[in-house]
mmCIF file of C-alpha atoms and ligand atoms in Angstrom:
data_model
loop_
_atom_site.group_PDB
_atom_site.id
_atom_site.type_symbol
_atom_site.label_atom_id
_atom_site.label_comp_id
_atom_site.label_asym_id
_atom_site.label_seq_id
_atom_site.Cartn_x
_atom_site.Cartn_y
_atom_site.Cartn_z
ATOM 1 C CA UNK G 1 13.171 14.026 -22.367
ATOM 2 C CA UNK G 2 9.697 13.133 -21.909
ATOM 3 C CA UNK G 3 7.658 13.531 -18.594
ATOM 4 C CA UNK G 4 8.810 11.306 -15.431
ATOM 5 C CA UNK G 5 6.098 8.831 -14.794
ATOM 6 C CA UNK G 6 7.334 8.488 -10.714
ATOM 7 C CA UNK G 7 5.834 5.066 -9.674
ATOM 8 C CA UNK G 8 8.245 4.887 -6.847
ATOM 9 C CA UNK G 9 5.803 5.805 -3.989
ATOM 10 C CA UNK G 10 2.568 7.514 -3.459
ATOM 11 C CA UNK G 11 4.636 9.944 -0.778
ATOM 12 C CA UNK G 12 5.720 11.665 -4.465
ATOM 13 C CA UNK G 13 3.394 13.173 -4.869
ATOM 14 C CA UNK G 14 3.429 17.483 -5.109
ATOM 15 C CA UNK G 15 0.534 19.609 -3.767
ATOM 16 C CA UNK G 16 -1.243 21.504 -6.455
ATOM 17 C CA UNK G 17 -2.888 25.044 -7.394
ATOM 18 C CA UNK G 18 -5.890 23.921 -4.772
ATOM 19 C CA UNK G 19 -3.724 22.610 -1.953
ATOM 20 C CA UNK G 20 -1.386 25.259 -2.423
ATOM 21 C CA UNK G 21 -4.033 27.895 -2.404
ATOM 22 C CA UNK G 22 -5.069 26.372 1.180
ATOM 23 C CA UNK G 23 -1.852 26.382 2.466
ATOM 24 C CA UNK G 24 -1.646 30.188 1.346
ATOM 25 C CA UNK G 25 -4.720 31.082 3.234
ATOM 26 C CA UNK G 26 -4.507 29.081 6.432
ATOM 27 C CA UNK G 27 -5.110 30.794 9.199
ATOM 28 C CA UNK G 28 -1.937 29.948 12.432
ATOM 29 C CA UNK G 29 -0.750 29.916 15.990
ATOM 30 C CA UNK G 30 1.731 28.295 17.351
ATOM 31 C CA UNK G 31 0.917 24.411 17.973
ATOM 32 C CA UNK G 32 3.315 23.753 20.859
ATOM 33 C CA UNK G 33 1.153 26.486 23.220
ATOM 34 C CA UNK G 34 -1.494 24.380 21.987
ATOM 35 C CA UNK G 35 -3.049 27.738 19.829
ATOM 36 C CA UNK G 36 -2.708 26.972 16.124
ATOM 37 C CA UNK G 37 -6.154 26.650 15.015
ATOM 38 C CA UNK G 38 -5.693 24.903 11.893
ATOM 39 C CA UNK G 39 -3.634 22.000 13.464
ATOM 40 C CA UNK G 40 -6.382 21.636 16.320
ATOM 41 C CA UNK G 41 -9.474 21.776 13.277
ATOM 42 C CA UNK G 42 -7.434 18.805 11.715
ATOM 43 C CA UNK G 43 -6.900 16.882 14.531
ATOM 44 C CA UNK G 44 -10.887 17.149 15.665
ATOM 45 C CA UNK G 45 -11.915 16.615 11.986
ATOM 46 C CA UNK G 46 -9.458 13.242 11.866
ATOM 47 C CA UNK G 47 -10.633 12.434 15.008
ATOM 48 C CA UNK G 48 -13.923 12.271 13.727
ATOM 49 C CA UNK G 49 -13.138 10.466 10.918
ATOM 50 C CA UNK G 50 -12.036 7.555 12.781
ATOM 51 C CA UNK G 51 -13.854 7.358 15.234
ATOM 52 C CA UNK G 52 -11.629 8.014 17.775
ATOM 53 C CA UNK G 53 -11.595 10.806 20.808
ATOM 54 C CA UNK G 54 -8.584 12.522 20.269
ATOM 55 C CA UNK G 55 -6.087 13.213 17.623
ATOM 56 C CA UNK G 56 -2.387 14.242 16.878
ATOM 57 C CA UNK G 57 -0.546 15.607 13.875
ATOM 58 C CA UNK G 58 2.875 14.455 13.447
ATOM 59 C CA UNK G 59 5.612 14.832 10.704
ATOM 60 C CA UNK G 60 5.962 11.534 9.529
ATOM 61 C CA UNK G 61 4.483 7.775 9.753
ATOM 62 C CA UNK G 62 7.131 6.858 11.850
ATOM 63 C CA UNK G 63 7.485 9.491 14.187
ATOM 64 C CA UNK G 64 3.491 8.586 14.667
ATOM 65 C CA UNK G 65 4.177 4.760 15.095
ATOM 66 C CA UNK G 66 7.267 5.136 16.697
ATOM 67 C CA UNK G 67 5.283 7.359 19.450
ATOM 68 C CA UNK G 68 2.543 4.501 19.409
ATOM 69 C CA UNK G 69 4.849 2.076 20.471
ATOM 70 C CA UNK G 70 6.636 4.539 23.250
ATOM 71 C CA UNK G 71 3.020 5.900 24.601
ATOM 72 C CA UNK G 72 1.473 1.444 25.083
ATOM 73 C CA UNK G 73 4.687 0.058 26.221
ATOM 74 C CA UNK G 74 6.870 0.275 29.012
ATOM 75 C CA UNK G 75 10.398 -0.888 28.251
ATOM 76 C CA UNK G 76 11.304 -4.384 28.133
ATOM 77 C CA UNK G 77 8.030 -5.003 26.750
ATOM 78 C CA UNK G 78 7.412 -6.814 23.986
ATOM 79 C CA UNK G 79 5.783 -6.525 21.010
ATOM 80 C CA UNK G 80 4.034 -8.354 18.189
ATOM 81 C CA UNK G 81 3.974 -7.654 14.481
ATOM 82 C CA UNK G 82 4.050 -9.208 11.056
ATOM 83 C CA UNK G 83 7.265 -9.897 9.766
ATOM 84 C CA UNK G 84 7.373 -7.480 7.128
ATOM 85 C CA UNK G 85 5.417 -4.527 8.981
ATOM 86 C CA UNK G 86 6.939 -1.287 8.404
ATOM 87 C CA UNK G 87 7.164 -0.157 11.632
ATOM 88 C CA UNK G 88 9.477 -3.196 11.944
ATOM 89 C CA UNK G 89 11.714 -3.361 8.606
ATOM 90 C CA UNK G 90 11.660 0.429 7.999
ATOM 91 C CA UNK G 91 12.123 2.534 11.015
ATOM 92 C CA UNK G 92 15.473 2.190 11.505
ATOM 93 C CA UNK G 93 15.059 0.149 14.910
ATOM 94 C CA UNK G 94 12.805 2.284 16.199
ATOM 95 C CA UNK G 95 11.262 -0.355 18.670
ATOM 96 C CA UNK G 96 14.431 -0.671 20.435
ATOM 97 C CA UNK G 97 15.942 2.863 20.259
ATOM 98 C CA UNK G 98 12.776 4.683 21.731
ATOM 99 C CA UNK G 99 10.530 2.135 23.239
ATOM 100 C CA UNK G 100 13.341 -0.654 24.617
ATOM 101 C CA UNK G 101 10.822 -3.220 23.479
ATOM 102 C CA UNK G 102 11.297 -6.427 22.035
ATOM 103 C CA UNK G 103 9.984 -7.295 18.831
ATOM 104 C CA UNK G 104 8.587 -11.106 17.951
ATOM 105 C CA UNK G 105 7.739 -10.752 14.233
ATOM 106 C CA UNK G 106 5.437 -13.486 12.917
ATOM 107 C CA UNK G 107 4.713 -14.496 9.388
ATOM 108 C CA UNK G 108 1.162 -13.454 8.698
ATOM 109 C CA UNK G 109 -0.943 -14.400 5.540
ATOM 110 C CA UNK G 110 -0.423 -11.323 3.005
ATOM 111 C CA UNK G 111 0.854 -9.378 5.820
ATOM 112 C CA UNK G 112 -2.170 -10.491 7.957
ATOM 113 C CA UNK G 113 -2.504 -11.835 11.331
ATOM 114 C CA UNK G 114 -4.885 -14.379 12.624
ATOM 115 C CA UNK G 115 -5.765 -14.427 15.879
ATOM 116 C CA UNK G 116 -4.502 -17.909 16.606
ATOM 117 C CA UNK G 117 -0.850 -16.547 15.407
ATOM 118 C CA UNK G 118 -1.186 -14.032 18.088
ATOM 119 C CA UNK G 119 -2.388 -16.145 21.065
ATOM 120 C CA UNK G 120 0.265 -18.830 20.439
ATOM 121 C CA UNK G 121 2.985 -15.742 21.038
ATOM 122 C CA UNK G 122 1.337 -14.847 24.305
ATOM 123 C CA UNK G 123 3.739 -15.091 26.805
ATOM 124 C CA UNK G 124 2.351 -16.637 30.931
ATOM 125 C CA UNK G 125 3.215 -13.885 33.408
ATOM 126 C CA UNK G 126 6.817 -14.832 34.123
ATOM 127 C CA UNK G 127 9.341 -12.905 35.728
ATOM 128 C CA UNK G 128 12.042 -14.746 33.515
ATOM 129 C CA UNK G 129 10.031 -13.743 30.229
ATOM 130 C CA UNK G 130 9.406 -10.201 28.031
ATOM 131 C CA UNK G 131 5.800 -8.680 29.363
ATOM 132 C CA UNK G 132 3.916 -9.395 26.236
ATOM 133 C CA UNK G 133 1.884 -5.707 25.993
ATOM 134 C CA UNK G 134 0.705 -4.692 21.892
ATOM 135 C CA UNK G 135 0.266 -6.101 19.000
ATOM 136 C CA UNK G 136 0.723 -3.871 15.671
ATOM 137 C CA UNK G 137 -1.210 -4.610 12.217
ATOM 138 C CA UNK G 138 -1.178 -3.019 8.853
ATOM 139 C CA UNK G 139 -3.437 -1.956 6.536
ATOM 140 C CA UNK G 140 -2.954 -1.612 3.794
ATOM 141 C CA UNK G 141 0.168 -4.054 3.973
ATOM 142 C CA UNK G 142 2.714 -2.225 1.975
ATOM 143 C CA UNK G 143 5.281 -4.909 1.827
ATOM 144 C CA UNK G 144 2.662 -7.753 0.996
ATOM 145 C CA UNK G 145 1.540 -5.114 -2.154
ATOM 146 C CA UNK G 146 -1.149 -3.154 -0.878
ATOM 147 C CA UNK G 147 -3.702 -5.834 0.861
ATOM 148 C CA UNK G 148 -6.402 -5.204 2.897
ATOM 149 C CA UNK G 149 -6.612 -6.621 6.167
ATOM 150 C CA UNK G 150 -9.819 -8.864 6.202
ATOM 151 C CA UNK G 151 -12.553 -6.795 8.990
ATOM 152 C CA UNK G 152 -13.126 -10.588 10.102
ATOM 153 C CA UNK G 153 -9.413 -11.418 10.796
ATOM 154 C CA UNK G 154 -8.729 -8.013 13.345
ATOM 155 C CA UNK G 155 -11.507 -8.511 14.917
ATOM 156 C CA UNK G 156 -10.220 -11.770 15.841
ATOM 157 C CA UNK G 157 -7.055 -10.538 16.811
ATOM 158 C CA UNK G 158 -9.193 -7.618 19.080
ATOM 159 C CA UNK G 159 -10.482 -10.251 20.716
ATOM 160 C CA UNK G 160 -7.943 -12.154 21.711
ATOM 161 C CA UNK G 161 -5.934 -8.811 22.579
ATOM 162 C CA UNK G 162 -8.796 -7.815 25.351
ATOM 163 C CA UNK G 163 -8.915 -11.443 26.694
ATOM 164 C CA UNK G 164 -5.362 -10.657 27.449
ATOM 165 C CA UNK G 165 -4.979 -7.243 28.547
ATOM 166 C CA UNK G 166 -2.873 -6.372 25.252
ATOM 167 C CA UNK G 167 -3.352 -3.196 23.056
ATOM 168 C CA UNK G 168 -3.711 -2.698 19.281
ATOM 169 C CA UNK G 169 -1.925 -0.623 17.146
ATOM 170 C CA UNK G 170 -3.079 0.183 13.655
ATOM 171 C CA UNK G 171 -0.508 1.395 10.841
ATOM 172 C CA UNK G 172 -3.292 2.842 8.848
ATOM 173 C CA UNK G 173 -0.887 4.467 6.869
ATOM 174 C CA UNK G 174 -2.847 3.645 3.485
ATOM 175 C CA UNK G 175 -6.363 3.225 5.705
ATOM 176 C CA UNK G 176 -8.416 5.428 3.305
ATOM 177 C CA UNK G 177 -7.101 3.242 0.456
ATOM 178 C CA UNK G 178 -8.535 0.101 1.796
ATOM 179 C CA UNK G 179 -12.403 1.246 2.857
ATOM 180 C CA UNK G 180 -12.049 3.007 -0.629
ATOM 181 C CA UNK G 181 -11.196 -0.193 -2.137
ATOM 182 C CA UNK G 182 -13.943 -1.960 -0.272
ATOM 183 C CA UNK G 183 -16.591 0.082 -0.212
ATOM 184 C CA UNK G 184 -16.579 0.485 3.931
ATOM 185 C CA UNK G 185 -15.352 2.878 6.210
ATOM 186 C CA UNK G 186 -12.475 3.210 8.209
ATOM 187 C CA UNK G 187 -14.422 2.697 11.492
ATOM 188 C CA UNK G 188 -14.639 -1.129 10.222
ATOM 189 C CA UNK G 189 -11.171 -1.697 11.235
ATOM 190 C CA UNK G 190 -10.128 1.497 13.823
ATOM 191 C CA UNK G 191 -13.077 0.724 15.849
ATOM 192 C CA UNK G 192 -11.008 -2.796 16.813
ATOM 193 C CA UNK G 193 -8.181 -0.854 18.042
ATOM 194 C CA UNK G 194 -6.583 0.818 20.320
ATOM 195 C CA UNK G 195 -5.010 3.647 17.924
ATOM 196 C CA UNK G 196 -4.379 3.870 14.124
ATOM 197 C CA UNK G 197 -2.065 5.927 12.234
ATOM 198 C CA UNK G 198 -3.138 7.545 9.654
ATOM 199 C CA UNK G 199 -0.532 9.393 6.611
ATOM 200 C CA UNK G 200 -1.723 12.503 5.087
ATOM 201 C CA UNK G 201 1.700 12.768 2.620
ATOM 202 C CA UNK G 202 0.671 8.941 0.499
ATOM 203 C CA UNK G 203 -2.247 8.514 -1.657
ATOM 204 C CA UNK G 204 -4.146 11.453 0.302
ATOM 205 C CA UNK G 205 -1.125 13.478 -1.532
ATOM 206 C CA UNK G 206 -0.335 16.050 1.579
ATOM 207 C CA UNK G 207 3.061 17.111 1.100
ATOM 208 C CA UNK G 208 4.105 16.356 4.913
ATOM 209 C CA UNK G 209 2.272 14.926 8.001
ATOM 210 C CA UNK G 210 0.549 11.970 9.321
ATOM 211 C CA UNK G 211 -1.854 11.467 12.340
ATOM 212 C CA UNK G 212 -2.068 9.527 15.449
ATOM 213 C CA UNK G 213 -5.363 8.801 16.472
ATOM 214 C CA UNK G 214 -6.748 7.351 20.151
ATOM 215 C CA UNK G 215 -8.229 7.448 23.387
ATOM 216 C CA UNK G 216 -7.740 11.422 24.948
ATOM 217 C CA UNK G 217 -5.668 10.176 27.745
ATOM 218 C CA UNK G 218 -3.263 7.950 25.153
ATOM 219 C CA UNK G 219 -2.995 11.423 22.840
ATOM 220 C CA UNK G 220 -1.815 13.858 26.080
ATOM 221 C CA UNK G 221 0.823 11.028 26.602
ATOM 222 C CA UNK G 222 1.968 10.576 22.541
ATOM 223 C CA UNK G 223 2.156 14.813 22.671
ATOM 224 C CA UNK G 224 4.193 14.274 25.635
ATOM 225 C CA UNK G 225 6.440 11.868 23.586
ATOM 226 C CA UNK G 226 6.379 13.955 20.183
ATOM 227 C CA UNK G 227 7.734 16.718 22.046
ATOM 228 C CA UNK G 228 10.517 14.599 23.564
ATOM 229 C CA UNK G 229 11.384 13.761 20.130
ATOM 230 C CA UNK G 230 11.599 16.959 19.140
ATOM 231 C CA UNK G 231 8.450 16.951 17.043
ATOM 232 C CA UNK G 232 6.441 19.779 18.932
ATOM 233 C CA UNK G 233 5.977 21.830 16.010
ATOM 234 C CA UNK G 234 5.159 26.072 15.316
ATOM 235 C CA UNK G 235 3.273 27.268 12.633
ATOM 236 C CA UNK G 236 2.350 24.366 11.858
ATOM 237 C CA UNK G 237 -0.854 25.148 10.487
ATOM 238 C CA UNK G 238 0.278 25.652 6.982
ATOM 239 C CA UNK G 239 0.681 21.940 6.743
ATOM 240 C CA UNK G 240 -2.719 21.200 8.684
ATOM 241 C CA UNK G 241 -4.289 22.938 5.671
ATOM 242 C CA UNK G 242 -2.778 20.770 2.971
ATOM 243 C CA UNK G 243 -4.164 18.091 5.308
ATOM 244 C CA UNK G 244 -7.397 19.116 5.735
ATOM 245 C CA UNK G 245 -7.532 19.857 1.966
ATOM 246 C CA UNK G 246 -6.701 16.368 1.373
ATOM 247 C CA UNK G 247 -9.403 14.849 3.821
ATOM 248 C CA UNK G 248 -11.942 16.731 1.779
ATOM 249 C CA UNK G 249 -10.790 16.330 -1.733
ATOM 250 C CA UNK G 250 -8.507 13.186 -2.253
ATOM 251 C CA UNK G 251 -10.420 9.987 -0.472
ATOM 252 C CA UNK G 252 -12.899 9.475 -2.947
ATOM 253 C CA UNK G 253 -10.167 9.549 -5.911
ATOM 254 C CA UNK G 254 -8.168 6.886 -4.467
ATOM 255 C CA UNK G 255 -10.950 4.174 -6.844
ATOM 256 C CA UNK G 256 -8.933 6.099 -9.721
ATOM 257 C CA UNK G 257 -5.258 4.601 -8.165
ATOM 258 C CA UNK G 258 -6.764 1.390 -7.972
ATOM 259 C CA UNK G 259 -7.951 1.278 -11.453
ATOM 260 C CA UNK G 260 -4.286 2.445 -12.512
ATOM 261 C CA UNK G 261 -2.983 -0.350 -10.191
ATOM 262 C CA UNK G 262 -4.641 -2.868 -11.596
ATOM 263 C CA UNK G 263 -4.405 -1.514 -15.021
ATOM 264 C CA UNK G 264 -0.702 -1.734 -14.679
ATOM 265 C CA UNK G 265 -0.797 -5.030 -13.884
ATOM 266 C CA UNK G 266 -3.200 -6.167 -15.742
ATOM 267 C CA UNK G 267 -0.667 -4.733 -18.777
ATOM 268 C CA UNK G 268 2.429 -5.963 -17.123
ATOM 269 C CA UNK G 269 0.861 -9.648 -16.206
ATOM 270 C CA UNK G 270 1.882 -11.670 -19.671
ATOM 271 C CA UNK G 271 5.290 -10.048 -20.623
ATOM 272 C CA UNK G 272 7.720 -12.729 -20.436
ATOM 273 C CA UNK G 273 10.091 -12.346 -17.530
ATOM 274 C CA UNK G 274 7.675 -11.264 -15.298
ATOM 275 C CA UNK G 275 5.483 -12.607 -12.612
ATOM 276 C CA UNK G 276 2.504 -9.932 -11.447
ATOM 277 C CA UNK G 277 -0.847 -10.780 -10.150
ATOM 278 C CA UNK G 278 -3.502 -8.142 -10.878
ATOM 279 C CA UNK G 279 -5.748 -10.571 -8.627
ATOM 280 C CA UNK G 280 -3.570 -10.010 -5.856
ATOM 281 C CA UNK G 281 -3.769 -5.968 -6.794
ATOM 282 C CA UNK G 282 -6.279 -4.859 -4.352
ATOM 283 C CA UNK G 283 -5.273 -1.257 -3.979
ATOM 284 C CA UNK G 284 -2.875 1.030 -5.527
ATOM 285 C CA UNK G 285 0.646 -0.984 -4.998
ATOM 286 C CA UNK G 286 1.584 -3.387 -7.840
ATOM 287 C CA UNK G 287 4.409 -5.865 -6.575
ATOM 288 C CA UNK G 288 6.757 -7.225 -10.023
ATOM 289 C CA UNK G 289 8.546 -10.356 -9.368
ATOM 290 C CA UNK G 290 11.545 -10.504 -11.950
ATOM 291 C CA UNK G 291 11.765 -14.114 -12.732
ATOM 292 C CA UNK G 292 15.579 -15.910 -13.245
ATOM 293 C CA UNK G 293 14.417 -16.344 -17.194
ATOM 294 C CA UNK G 294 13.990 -12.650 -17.660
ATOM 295 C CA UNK G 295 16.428 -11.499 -19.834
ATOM 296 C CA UNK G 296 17.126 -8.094 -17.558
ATOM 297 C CA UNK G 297 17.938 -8.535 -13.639
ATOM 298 C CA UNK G 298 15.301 -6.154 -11.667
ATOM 299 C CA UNK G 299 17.984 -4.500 -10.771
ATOM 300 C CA UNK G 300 18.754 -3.907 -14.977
ATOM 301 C CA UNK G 301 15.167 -3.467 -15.818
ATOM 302 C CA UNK G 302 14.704 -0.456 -12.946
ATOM 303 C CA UNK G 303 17.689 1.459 -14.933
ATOM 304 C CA UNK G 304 16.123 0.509 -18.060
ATOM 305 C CA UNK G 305 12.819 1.940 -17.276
ATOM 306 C CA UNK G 306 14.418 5.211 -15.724
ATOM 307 C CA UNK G 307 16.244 5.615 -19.056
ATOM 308 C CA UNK G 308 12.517 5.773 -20.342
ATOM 309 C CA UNK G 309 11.362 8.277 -17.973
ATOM 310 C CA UNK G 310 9.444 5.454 -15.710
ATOM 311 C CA UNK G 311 10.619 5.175 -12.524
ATOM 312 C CA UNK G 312 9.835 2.045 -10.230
ATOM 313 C CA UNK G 313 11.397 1.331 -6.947
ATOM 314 C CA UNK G 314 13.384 -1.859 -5.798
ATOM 315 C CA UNK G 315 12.160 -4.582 -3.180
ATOM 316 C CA UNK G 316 13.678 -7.084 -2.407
ATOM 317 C CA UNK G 317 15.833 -9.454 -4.432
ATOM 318 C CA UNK G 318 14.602 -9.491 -7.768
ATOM 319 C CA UNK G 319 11.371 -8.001 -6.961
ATOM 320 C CA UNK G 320 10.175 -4.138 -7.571
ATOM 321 C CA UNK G 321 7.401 -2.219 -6.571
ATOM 322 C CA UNK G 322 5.022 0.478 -8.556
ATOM 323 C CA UNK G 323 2.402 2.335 -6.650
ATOM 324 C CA UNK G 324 -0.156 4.494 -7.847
ATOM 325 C CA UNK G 325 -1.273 8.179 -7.056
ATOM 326 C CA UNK G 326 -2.346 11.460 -7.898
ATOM 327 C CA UNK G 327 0.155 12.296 -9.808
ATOM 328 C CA UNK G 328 -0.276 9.747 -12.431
ATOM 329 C CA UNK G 329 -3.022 9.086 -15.140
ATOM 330 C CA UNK G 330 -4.133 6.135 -16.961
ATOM 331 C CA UNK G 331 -1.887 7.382 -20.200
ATOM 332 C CA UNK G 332 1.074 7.116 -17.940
ATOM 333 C CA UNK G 333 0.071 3.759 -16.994
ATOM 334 C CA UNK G 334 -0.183 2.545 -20.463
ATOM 335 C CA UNK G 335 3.095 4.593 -21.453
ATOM 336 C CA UNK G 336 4.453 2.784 -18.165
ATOM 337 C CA UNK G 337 3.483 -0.830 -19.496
ATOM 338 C CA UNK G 338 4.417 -0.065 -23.133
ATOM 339 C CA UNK G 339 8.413 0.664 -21.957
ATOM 340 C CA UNK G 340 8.092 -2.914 -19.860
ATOM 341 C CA UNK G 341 6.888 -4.716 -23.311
ATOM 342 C CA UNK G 342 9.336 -3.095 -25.621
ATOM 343 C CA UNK G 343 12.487 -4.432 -23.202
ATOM 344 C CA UNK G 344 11.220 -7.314 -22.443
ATOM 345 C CA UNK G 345 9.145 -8.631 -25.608
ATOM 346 C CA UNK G 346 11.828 -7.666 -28.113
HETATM 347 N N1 LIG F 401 6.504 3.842 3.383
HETATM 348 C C1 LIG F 401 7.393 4.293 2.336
HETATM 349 C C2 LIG F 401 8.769 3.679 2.505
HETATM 350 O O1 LIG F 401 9.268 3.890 3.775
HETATM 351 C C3 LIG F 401 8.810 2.219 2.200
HETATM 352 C C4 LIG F 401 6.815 3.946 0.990
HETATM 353 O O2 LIG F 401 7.334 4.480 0.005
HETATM 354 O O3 LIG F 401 5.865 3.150 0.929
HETATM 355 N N2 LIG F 401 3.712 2.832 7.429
HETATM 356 C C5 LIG F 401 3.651 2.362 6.171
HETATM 357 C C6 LIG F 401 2.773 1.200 5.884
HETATM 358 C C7 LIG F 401 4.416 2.958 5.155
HETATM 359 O O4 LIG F 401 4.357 2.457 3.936
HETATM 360 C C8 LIG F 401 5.252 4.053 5.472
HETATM 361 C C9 LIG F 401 6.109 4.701 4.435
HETATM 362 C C10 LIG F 401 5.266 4.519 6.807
HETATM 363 C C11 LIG F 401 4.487 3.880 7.755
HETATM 364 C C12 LIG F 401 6.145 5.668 7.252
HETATM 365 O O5 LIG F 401 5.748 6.881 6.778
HETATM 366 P P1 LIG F 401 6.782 8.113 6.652
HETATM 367 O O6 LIG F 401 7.523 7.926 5.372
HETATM 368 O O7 LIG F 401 5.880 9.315 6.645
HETATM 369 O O8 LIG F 401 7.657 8.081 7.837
#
């Protein structure tokens, strides 16, 4: 059987001869006394990055919104967020189960909010009513298929968030993606907020580990929560190094995922059955709306295309998702788009 072509998510991704080589050689303490050089070299370097003063490594995007959420809020707060926000859809609750907050999820534009959507949620200090306390944005949206949060929009929403005492949260899970994409850096948008999350294990192809980013006094209280959570970790150098590695190696390829991206769609956008928009491709997700005249379900065509070695992911009703990485070459695109035209042109 021929090579998988794994479109299902940039966390796919395996470290290679370089990364592994880093990993190998990465000098470690243990993180929970605070001693583990490599973690604290990451942190400071992210840090930097961002332009933040302080920085944490966690395992996973969630664990470092999740924490977010716990470290602004008290509970019985509430929160703000676009309706289909990760930290909302696909953390398993985790607003209620660790933070006790209320969520009020409000349709954004392309997974964007304006700052009028927020203000109109503000709630008058009531003791009858949820205190309204942080709003969380995305960027890149991953549900709305990779967009970029306009710089103009968020700093709207800042705005309005100081004028009312409220704090920002940043999923900046795919952050690198989007300067990449537009040519800025990440500063545009984290220098808005009040903290950003940052993944290490997507596009920047890390095997494990994302960061939470923020003011010094907002980081001692998310390590605080981490360790509640059980996510004070050992050793845990060898997986600062893949990070580091991937700071200094895999930002700058990211332009070669959005060329695939759009490549893909570009390839995909006239088969019959299908409605993609490489227009709307601004990064490396490609959303693939399975229209009711297709002759395969979306659910048929994703076991169609495994059959062929390419494997997409489902999202939503009738709707599937391909995202680009390291992993992946422009052959494999155009292998990728040939299996789409011979099911669905024959
Ligand atoms: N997203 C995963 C799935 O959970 C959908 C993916 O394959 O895209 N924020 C954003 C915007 C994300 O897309 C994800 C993961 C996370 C947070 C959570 O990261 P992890 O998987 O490390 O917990």
């Amino acid at each position: 059987m021929s090579r998988k072509i794994d479109l299902r998510s940039d966390t796919v991704t395996r470290p290679g001869p370089a990364m592994r080589k880093a990993i190998a050689e990465a000098e470690v303490g243990d993180d929970v006394f605070g001693d583990d050089p490599t973690v604290l070299k990451l942190e400071r370097m992210l840090a930097e990055m961002v332009g933040m003063e302080a920085a944490l490594f966690l395992p996973s995007g969630t664990m470092s919104n999740q924490t977010a959420i716990v470290a602004h809020t008290q509970p019985g707060d509430e929160i703000i967020c676009d309706v289909g926000c990760h930290l909302y859809n696909f953390e398993s609750s985790g607003p209620a189960v660790h933070a006790h907050v209320i969520v009020t999820a409000v349709e954004g534009h392309h997974g964007a909010l304006t700052a009028d959507m927020v203000r109109r949620r503000i709630r008058p200090i009531n003791m009858h009513q949820p205190r309204t306390r942080l709003v969380c944005l995305e960027n890149t949206h991953n549900r709305a298929g990779g967009r970029i949060y306009p710089v103009e929009l968020m700093r709207g929403v800042s705005t309005v968030a100081r004028e009312h005492e409220l704090r920002l949260h940043l999923d900046g899970a795919r952050l690198f993606n989007a300067a990449i994409a537009r040519g800025i850096p990440v500063t545009e948008w984290t220098s808005l907020v009040d903290s950003v999350n940052i993944c290490l294990s997507k596009g920047l192809g890390a095997p494990i580990g994302s960061m939470l980013a923020g003011p010094v006094e907002f980081i001692e209280r998310a390590r605080w929560i981490r360790k509640r959570m059980g996510g004070g970790m050992r050793q845990v150098g060898i997986l600062a190094a893949a990070g580091i590695y991937a700071l200094q190696n895999h930002i700058p390829r990211l332009a070669e995922d959005h060329a695939n991206a759009r490549r893909l769609a570009e390839g995909l956008f006239d088969l019959p059955g299908l409605d993609v928009r490489p227009q709307e491709t601004e990064t490396n997700i490609v959303i693939i709306r399975v229209k009711e005249t297709s002759r395969y379900s979306a659910t048929e065509l994703l076991a169609l295309l495994a059959e062929k070695s390419v494997l997409l992911s489902a999202f939503g009703e009738g709707v599937l998702r391909a995202v680009t990485h390291l992993d992946v070459n422009e052959a494999d695109i155009d292998r990728a788009v040939e299996a789409c035209r011979k099911l669905l042109a024959a």
